[in-house]
XYZ file of C-alpha atoms in Angstrom:
603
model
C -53.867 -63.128 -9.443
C -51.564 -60.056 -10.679
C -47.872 -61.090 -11.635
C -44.835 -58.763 -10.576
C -42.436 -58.854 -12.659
C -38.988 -56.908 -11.646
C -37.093 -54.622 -14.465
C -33.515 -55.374 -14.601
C -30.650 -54.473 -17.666
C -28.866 -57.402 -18.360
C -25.682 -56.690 -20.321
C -24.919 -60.451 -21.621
C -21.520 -60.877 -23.204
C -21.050 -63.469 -25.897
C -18.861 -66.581 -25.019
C -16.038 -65.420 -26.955
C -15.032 -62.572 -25.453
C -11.668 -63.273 -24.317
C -11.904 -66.165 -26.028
C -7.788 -66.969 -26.048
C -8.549 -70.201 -28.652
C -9.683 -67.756 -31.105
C -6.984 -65.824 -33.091
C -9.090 -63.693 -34.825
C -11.640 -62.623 -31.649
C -15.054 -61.743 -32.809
C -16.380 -61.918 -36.654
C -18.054 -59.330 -38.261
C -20.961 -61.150 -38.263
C -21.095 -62.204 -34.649
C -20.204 -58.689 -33.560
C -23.521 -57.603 -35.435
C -25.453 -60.015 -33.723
C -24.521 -59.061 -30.366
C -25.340 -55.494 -31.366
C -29.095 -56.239 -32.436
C -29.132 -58.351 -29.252
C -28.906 -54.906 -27.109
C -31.630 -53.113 -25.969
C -32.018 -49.299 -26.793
C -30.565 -48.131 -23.076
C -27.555 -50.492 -23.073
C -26.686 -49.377 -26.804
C -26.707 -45.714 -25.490
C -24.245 -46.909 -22.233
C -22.218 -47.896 -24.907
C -22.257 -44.732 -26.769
C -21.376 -42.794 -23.933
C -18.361 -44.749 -22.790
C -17.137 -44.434 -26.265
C -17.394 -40.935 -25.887
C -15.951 -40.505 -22.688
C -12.755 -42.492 -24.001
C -12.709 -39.673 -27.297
C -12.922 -37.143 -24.763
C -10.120 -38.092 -22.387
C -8.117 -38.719 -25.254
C -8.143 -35.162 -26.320
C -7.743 -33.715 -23.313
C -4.839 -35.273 -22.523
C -3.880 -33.698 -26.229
C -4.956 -30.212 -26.183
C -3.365 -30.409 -22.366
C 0.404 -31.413 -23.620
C 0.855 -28.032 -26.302
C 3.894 -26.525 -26.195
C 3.606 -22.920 -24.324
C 2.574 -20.453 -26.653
C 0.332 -22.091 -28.684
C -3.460 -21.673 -29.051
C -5.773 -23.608 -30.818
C -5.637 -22.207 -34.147
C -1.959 -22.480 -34.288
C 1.384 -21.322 -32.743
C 1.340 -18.014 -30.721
C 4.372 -16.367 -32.875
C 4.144 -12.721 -31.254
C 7.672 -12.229 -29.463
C 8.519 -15.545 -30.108
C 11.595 -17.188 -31.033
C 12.931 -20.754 -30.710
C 14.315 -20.842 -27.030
C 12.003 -17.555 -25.540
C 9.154 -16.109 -25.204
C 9.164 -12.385 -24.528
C 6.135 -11.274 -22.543
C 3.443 -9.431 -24.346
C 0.737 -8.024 -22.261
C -1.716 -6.483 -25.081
C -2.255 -9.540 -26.955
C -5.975 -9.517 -28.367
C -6.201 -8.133 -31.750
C -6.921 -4.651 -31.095
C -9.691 -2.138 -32.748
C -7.751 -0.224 -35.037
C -6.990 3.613 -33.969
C -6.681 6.639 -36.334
C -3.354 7.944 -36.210
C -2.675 10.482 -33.311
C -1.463 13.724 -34.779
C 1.915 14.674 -32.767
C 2.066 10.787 -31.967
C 6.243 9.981 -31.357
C 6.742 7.122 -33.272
C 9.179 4.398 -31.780
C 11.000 2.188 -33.356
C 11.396 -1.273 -31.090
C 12.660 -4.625 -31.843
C 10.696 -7.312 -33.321
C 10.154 -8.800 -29.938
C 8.748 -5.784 -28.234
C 6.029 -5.507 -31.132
C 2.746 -5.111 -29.752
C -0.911 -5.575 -31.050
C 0.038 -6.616 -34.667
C -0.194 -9.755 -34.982
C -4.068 -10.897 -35.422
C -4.254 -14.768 -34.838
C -3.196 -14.684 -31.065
C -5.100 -16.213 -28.668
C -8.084 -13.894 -27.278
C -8.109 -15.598 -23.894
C -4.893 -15.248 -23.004
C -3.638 -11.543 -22.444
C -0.387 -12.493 -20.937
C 1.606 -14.605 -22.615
C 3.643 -17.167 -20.759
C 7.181 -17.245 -20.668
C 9.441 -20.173 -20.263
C 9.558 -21.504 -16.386
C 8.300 -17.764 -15.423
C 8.007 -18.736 -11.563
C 11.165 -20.071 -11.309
C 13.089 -17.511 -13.005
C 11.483 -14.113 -11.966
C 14.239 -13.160 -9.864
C 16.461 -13.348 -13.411
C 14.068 -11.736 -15.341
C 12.945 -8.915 -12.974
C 15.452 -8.288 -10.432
C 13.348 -6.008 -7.813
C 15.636 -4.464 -5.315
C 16.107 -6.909 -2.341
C 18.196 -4.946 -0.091
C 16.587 -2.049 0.397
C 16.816 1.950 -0.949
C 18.646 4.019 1.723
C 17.507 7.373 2.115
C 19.365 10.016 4.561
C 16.647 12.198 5.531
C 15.630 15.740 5.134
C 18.984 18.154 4.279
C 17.386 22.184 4.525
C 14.871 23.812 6.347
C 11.924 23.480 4.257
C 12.313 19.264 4.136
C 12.707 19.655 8.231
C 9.518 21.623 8.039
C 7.617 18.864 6.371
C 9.194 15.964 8.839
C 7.946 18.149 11.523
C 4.507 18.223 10.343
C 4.658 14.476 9.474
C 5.669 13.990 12.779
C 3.321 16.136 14.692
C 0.535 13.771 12.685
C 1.869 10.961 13.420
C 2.052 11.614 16.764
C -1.763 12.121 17.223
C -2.753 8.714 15.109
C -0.814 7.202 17.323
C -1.956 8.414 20.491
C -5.974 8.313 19.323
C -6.399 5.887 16.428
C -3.484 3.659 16.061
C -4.698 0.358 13.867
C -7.618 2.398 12.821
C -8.363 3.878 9.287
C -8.311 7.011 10.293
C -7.989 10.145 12.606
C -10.236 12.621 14.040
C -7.844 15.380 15.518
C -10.401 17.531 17.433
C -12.509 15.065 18.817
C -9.102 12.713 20.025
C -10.972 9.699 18.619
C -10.915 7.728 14.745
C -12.885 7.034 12.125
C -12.955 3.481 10.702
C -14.054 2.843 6.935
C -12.207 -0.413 5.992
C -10.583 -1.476 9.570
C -6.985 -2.086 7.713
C -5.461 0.361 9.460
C -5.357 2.454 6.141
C -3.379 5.584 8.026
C -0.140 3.217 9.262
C 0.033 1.690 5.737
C -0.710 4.353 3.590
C 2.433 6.467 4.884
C 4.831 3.609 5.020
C 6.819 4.325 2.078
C 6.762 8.243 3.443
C 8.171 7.496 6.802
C 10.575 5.476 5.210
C 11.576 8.376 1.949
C 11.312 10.760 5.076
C 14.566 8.230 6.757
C 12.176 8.025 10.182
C 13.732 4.658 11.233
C 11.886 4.790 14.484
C 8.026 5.363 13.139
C 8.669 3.175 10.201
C 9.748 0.282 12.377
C 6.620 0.368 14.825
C 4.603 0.687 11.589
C 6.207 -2.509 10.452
C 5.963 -4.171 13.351
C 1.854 -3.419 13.491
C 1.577 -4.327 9.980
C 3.708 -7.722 10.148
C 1.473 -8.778 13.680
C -2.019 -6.912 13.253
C -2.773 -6.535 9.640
C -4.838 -9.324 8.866
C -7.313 -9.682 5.620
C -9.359 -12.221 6.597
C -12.014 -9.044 7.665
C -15.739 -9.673 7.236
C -16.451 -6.302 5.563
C -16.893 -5.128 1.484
C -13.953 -2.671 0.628
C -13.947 -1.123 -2.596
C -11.245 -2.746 -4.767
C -10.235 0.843 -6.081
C -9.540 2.631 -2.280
C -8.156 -0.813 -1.498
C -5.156 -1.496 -4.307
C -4.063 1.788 -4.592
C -3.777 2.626 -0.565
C -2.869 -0.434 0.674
C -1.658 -3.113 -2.486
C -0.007 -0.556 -3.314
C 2.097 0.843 -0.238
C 3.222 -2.887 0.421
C 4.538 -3.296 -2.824
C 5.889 -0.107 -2.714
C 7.343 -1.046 0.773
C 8.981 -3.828 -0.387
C 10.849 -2.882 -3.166
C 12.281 0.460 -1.178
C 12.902 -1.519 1.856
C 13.977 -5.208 0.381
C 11.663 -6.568 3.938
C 9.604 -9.854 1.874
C 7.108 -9.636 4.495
C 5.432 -6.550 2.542
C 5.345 -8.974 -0.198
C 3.572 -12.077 1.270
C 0.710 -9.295 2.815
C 0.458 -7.975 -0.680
C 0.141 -11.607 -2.075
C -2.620 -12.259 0.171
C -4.447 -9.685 -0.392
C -3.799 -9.074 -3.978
C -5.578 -13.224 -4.224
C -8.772 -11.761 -1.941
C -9.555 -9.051 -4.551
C -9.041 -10.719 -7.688
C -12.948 -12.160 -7.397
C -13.897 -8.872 -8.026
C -12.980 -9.824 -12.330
C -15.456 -12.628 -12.241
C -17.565 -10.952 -13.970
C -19.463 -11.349 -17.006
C -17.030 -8.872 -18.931
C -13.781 -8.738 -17.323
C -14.370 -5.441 -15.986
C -14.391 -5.717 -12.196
C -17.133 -4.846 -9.331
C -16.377 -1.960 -7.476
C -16.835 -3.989 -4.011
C -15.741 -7.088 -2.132
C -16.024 -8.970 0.791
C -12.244 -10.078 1.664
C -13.240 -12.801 4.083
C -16.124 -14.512 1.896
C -14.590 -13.318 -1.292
C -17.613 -11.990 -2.585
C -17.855 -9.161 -5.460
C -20.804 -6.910 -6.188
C -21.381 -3.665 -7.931
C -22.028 -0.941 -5.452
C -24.805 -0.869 -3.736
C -26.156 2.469 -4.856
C -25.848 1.403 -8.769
C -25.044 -0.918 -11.034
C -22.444 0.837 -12.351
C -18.802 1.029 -11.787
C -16.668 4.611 -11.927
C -14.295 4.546 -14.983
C -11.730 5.417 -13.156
C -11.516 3.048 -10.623
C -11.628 0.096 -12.880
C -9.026 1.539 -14.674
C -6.885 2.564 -11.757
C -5.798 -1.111 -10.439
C -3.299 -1.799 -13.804
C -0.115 -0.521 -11.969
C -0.354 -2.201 -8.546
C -1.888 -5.930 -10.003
C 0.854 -5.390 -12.421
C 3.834 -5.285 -10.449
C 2.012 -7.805 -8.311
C 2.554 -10.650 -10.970
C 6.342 -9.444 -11.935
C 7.227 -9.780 -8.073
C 5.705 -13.267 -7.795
C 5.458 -14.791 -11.238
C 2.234 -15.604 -11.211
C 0.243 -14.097 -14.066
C -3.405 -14.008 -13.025
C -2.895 -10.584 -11.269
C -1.626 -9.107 -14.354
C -3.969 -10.478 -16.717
C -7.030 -9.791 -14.606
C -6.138 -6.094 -14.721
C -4.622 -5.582 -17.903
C -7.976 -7.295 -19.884
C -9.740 -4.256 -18.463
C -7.359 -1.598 -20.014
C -7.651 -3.231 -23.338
C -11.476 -3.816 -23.226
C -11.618 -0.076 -22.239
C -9.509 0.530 -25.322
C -11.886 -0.836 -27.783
C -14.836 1.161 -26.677
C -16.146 4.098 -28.444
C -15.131 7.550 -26.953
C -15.834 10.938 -27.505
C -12.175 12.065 -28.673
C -10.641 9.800 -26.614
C -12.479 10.647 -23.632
C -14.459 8.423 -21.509
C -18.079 8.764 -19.745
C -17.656 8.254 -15.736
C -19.835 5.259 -15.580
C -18.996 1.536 -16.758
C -21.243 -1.361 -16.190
C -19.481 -4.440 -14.617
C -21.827 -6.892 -16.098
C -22.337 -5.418 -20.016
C -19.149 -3.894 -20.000
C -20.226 -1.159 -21.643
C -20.466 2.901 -20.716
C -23.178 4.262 -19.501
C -25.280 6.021 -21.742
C -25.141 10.041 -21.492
C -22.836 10.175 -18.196
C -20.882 12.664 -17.400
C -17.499 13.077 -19.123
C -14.900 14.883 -16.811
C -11.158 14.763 -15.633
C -11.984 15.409 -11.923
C -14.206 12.622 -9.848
C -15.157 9.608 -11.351
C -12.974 9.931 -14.685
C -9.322 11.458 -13.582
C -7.141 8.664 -13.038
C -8.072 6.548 -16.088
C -5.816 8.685 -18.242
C -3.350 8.752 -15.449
C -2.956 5.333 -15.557
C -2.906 5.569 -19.612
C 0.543 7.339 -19.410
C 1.904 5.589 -16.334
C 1.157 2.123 -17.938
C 3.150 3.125 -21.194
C 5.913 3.765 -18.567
C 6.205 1.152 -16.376
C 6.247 -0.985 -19.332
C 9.108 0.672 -20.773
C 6.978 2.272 -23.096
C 6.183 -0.377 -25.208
C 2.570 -0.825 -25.059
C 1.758 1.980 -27.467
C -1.851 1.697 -27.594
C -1.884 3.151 -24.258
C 0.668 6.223 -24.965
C -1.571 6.478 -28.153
C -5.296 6.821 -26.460
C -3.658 9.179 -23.690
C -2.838 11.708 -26.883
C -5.579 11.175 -28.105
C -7.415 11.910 -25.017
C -5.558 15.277 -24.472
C -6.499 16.126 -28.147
C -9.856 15.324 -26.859
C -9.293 17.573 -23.445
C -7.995 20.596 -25.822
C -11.071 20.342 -28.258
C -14.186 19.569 -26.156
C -12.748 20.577 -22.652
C -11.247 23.786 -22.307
C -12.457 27.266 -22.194
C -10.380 30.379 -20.841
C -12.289 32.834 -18.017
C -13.550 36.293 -19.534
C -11.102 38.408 -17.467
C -7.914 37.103 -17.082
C -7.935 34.278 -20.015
C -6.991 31.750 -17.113
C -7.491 28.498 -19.203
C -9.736 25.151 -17.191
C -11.152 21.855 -17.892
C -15.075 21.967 -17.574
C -17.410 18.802 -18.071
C -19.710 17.798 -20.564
C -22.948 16.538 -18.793
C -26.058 14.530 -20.772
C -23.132 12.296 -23.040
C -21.353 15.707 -24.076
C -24.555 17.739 -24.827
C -24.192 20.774 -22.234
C -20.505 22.141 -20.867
C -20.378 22.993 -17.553
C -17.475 25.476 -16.659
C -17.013 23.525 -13.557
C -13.271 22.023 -12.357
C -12.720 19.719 -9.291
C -9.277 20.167 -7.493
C -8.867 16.577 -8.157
C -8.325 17.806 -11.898
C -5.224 19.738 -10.850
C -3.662 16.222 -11.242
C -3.327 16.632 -15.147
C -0.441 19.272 -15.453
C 1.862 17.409 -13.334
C 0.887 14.105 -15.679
C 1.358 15.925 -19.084
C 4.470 16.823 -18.039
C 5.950 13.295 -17.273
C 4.581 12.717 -20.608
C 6.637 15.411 -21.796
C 9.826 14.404 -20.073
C 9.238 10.790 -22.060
C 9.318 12.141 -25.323
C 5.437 13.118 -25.860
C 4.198 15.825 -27.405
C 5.481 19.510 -26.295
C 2.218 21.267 -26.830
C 1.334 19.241 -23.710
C 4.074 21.133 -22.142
C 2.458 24.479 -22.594
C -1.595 22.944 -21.200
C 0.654 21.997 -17.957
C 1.727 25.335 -17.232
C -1.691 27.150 -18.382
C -3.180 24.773 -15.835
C -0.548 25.149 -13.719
C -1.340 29.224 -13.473
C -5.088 28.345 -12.809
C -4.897 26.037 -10.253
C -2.369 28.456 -8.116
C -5.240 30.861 -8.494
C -7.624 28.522 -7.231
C -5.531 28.582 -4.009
C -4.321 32.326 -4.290
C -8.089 34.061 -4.509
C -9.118 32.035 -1.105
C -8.539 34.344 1.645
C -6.848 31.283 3.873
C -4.940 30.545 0.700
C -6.166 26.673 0.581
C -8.509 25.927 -2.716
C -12.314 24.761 -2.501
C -13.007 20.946 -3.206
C -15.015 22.569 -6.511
C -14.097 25.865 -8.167
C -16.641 27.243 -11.091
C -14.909 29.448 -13.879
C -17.005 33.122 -14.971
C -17.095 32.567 -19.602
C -19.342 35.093 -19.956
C -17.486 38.120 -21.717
C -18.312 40.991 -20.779
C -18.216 40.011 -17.372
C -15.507 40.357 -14.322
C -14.461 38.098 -11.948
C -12.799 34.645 -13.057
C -13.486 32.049 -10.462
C -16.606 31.494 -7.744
C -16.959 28.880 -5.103
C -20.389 28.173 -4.300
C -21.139 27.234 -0.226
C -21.098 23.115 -0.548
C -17.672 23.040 -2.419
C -16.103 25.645 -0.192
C -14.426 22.865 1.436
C -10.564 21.257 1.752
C -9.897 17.961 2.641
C -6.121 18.312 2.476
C -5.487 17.123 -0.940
C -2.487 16.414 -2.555
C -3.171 16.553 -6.652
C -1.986 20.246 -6.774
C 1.069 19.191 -4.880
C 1.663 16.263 -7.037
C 1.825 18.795 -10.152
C 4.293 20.791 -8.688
C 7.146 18.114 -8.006
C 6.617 17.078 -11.303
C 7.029 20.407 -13.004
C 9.383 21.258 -11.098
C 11.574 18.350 -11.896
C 10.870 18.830 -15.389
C 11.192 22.690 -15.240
C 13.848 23.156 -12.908
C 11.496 26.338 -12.289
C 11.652 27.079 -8.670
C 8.663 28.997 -8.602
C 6.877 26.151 -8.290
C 8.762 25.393 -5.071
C 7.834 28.835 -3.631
C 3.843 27.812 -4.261
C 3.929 24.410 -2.589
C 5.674 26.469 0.378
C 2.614 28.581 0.298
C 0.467 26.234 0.301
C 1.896 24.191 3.086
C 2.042 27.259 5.598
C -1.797 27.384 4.886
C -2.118 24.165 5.959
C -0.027 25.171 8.781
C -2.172 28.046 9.599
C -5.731 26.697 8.778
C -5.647 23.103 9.269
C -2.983 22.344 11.969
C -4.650 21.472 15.165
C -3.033 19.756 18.381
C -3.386 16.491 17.459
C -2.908 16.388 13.860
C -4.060 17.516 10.852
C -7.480 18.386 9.662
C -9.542 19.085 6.145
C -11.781 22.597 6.767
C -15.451 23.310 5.438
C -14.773 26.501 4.200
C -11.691 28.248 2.897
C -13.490 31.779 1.968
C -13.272 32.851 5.361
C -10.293 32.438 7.576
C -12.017 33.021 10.918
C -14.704 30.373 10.148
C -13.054 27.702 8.272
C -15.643 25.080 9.861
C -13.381 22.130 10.737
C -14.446 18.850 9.532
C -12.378 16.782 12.286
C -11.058 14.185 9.495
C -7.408 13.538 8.443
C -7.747 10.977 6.074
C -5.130 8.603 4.881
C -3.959 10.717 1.822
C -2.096 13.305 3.370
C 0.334 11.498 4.848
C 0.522 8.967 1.519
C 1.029 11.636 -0.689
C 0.676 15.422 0.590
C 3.286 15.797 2.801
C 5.268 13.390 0.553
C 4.785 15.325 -2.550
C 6.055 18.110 -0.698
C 8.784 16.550 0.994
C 9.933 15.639 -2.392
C 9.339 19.052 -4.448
C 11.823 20.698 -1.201
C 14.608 17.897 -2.207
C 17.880 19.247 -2.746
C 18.159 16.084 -4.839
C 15.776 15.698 -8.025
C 17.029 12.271 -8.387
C 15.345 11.403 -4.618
C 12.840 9.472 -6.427
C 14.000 8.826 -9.397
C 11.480 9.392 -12.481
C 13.878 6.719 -14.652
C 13.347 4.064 -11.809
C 9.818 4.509 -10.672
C 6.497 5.379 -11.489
C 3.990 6.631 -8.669
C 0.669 5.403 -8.495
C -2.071 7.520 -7.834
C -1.600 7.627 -4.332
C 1.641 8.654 -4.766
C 3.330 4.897 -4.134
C 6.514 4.222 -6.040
C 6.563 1.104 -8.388
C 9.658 0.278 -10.246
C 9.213 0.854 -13.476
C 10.389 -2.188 -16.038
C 11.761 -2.594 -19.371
C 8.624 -4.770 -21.563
């Protein structure tokens, strides 16, 4: 006959536990006894509940610090006994050769960044004393709203017109909808957020059009909803739409552009979970997913480094400091990479962090807005986070030595590429590069270098050309530059970059030179340039880019206006026609890259 026998763990207790006749409690000796009466498993329950307690106690330690310290000691950066100044470059950074023609600036002890080398590496931003409570103190955005009185001479009228004429046909055909397709009277969707109505609000409302701007309000305050089932790319997404709400709230004081840009500012942050801080180029708002694109594994450089601004002003508007850090890690991780002379291949990898290997180093696609956002960080800062002013010079020292060549004919000076990780140059230049002059010349007008001054107007002279040897007077999407001496001829367009989408970069770089000039020449070329789009691209219901600008009576239209040129084409020219240079102030805001202003801030 078998015998079953059940297992059990008995924990017996001696007698005199809580023994209240004993003064003394348990002996050494009886407490040993009881010990070697335990089996193995209830000795090891024991153990563990021992070091549960030790762990709860120092949690409840390391979770009581005062703010500002880290675990190797106090956080003294900025600090002083009853403040703590904000410091957003915090890690100790890779040290940088001195920039030749670098302005030096001197700066307070408390605006002192990247110097001190025990802060705490996991904390970029560094908290301030009750910072939600007292952000309206600290930051004071405008609350009641920038008036502005609408055009005041012909050429501004012009410009309205035009705006309005658009306008008229997204509303009539694609109102909600991304996008509109003047020929066909229909739209184009790419992220359903109505990208068209809240990409121009700022514009309607710089352009004093009470009536558009309040029907665009109204659709954005009922219709705009984020809770869409659909990847967007966090790039398109922040700059077009986090950052025309933020924009339109601090022009128009209206919070509800605030509380949109909240919620969808908390949708993209997922996108920084990964294993490197640098973000995935994609995500889902509703599930809150993020993924690398799904044609590569890769991220664009310039897109990940193209968010800074918007997340930025995000976290000063709010208080809340995850925006800010989540952005700003990626500018400083980007900082401690190795370049080639400051200059950056086009390709980052979300997951390693790291740059591609032998991609494509260029200031047009992929690469342009990364040293943008270099400059425009320094000043919306108040120009105290040097390291950024510095790798900008740097970069432009880079753009001098490795980038430019002159044409054989006419010495017109462009930026080519270097392909294979900087082996080959490739006299090739992508309007989107016509950016740069306009940039170097804010620079300028903040106290950088004045040999930037004279690349600006070089450029300047070759991307007019680019424009003036088009027979519709509109430039190509690519232009390739002739090096070979000897030769004749300075530019070619070969047949698949013949093409004009309406862009604004060249238009960007004349406003800024000509606030910095004064030179009105560069008012008479953005006039020329807007009666080709007049001519060429003006249909009855709107706008549209052209396949071909080498032949006026077959420019091919492309039935597309996207977003863009009302966000920032017909603003940059509304703005370079201002009988005002102080329309938009340049002391008071900085524009993102599509062309939304963001008050600029003093650390």
């Amino acid at each position: 006959m078998l015998n079953f026998r059940k297992d059990y763990v008995a924990l017996n207790l001696p007698s005199a536990v809580g023994d209240a006749s004993s003064s003394r409690g348990w002996s050494k000796k009886s407490l040993w006894r009881w010990w070697n009466q335990l089996s193995r498993f209830q000795r090891s329950i024991v153990y563990m509940l021992v070091l549960a307690a030790c762990l709860t106690i120092l949690y409840y330690i390391s979770g009581n610090r005062p703010i500002g310290s880290t675990s190797n000691g106090p956080l003294n950066v900025g600090m002083n006994k009853d403040h703590v100044t904000p410091s957003l470059a915090l890690y100790s950074p890779k040290k940088v050769q001195p920039v030749e023609n670098s302005i030096p600036k001197a700066e307070p002890a408390e605006k002192s960044y990247l110097k001190n080398d025990t802060v705490n590496k996991n904390n970029l931003y560094d908290k301030r004393d009750n910072f939600a409570n007292n952000i309206d103190q600290i930051h004071s955005p405008p609350r009641e709203g920038v008036k502005f009185s609408g055009p005041t001479n012909e050429r501004q009228s012009a410009i309205v017109a035009a705006f309005k004429h658009a306008w008229k046909g997204y509303k009539k055909y694609a109102w909600g909808h991304d996008h509109l397709k003047p020929i066909s009277g229909t739209f184009q969707d790419w992220f359903h957020l109505g990208l068209s109505i809240v990409d121009a609000l700022d514009t309607i409302y710089i352009m004093g059009l009470t009536e558009e701007f309040a029907e665009a309000r109204e659709w954005v305050a009922t219709s705009l909803h984020f809770d869409v089932n659909r990847d967007v790319n966090l790039f398109e997404v922040t700059i077009r739409v986090l950052g025309s709400l933020l924009s339109s709230y601090h022009l128009s004081g209206d919070k509800m552009f605030l509380d949109k840009a909240v919620d969808l500012g908390t949708r993209l942050l997922p996108c920084f979970n990964s294993d490197s801080g640098v973000p995935y180029s994609d995500v889902n708002l509703a599930t809150r997913k993020a993924h690398s694109p799904k044609w590569s594994p890769d991220s664009s450089t310039s897109e990940v480094t193209t968010i800074q601004l918007e997340f930025r002003d995000l976290s000063r508007c709010t208080g809340d400091p995850k925006f800010e850090e989540s952005a700003a890690k990626v500018s400083f991780h980007v900082h401690g990479l190795e370049k080639s002379d400051g200059l950056v291949p086009i390709f980052i990898n979300a997951n390693t962090g790291n740059f591609r290997s032998y991609s494509t180093i260029t200031l047009g696609a992929r690469g342009d807005s990364y040293y943008e956002y270099l400059l425009k960080q320094w000043i919306q800062t108040g120009q105290t986070m040097d390291y950024l002013r510095d790798d900008f010079i740097e970069a432009m020292l880079g753009v001098v030595k490795l980038l430019t060549r002159r044409t054989s004919q006419n010495k017109y000076l462009f930026i080519g590429e270097l392909l294979a990780g900087g082996r080959d140059f490739k006299p090739k230049m992508d309007h989107l590069t016509c950016y740069l002059p306009g940039t170097l010349a804010l620079g300028v007008r903040y106290g950088l270098p004045q040999e930037h001054m004279q690349l600006a107007e070089d450029l300047m002279v070759t991307c007019y050309q680019m424009y003036a040897q088009q027979p519709t007077f509109l430039a190509p999407e690519i232009t390739y530059f002739n090096i070979q001496e000897g030769t004749t001829g300075d530019i070619y367009v070969k047949t698949n970059d013949a093409h004009n989408l309406l862009r604004p970069e060249f238009v960007e770089s004349l406003w800024y030179m000509y606030l910095v000039t004064g030179n009105q020449t560069y008012q008479d070329w953005g006039w020329q340039i807007f009666q080709a789009f007049e001519k060429y691209t003006k249909v009855t219901n709107g706008y549209t880019s052209i396949n071909n600008v080498r032949n006026p009576l077959s420019t091919r239209p492309r039935d597309m206006m996207e977003s863009f040129f009302l966000s920032e084409t017909l603003k940059y020219l509304y703005l370079l026609f201002s009988d005002d240079p102080h329309l938009l102030s340049l002391d008071k805001y900085v524009l993102n890259s599509e062309a939304h202003p963001l008050p600029i801030y003093d650390t």
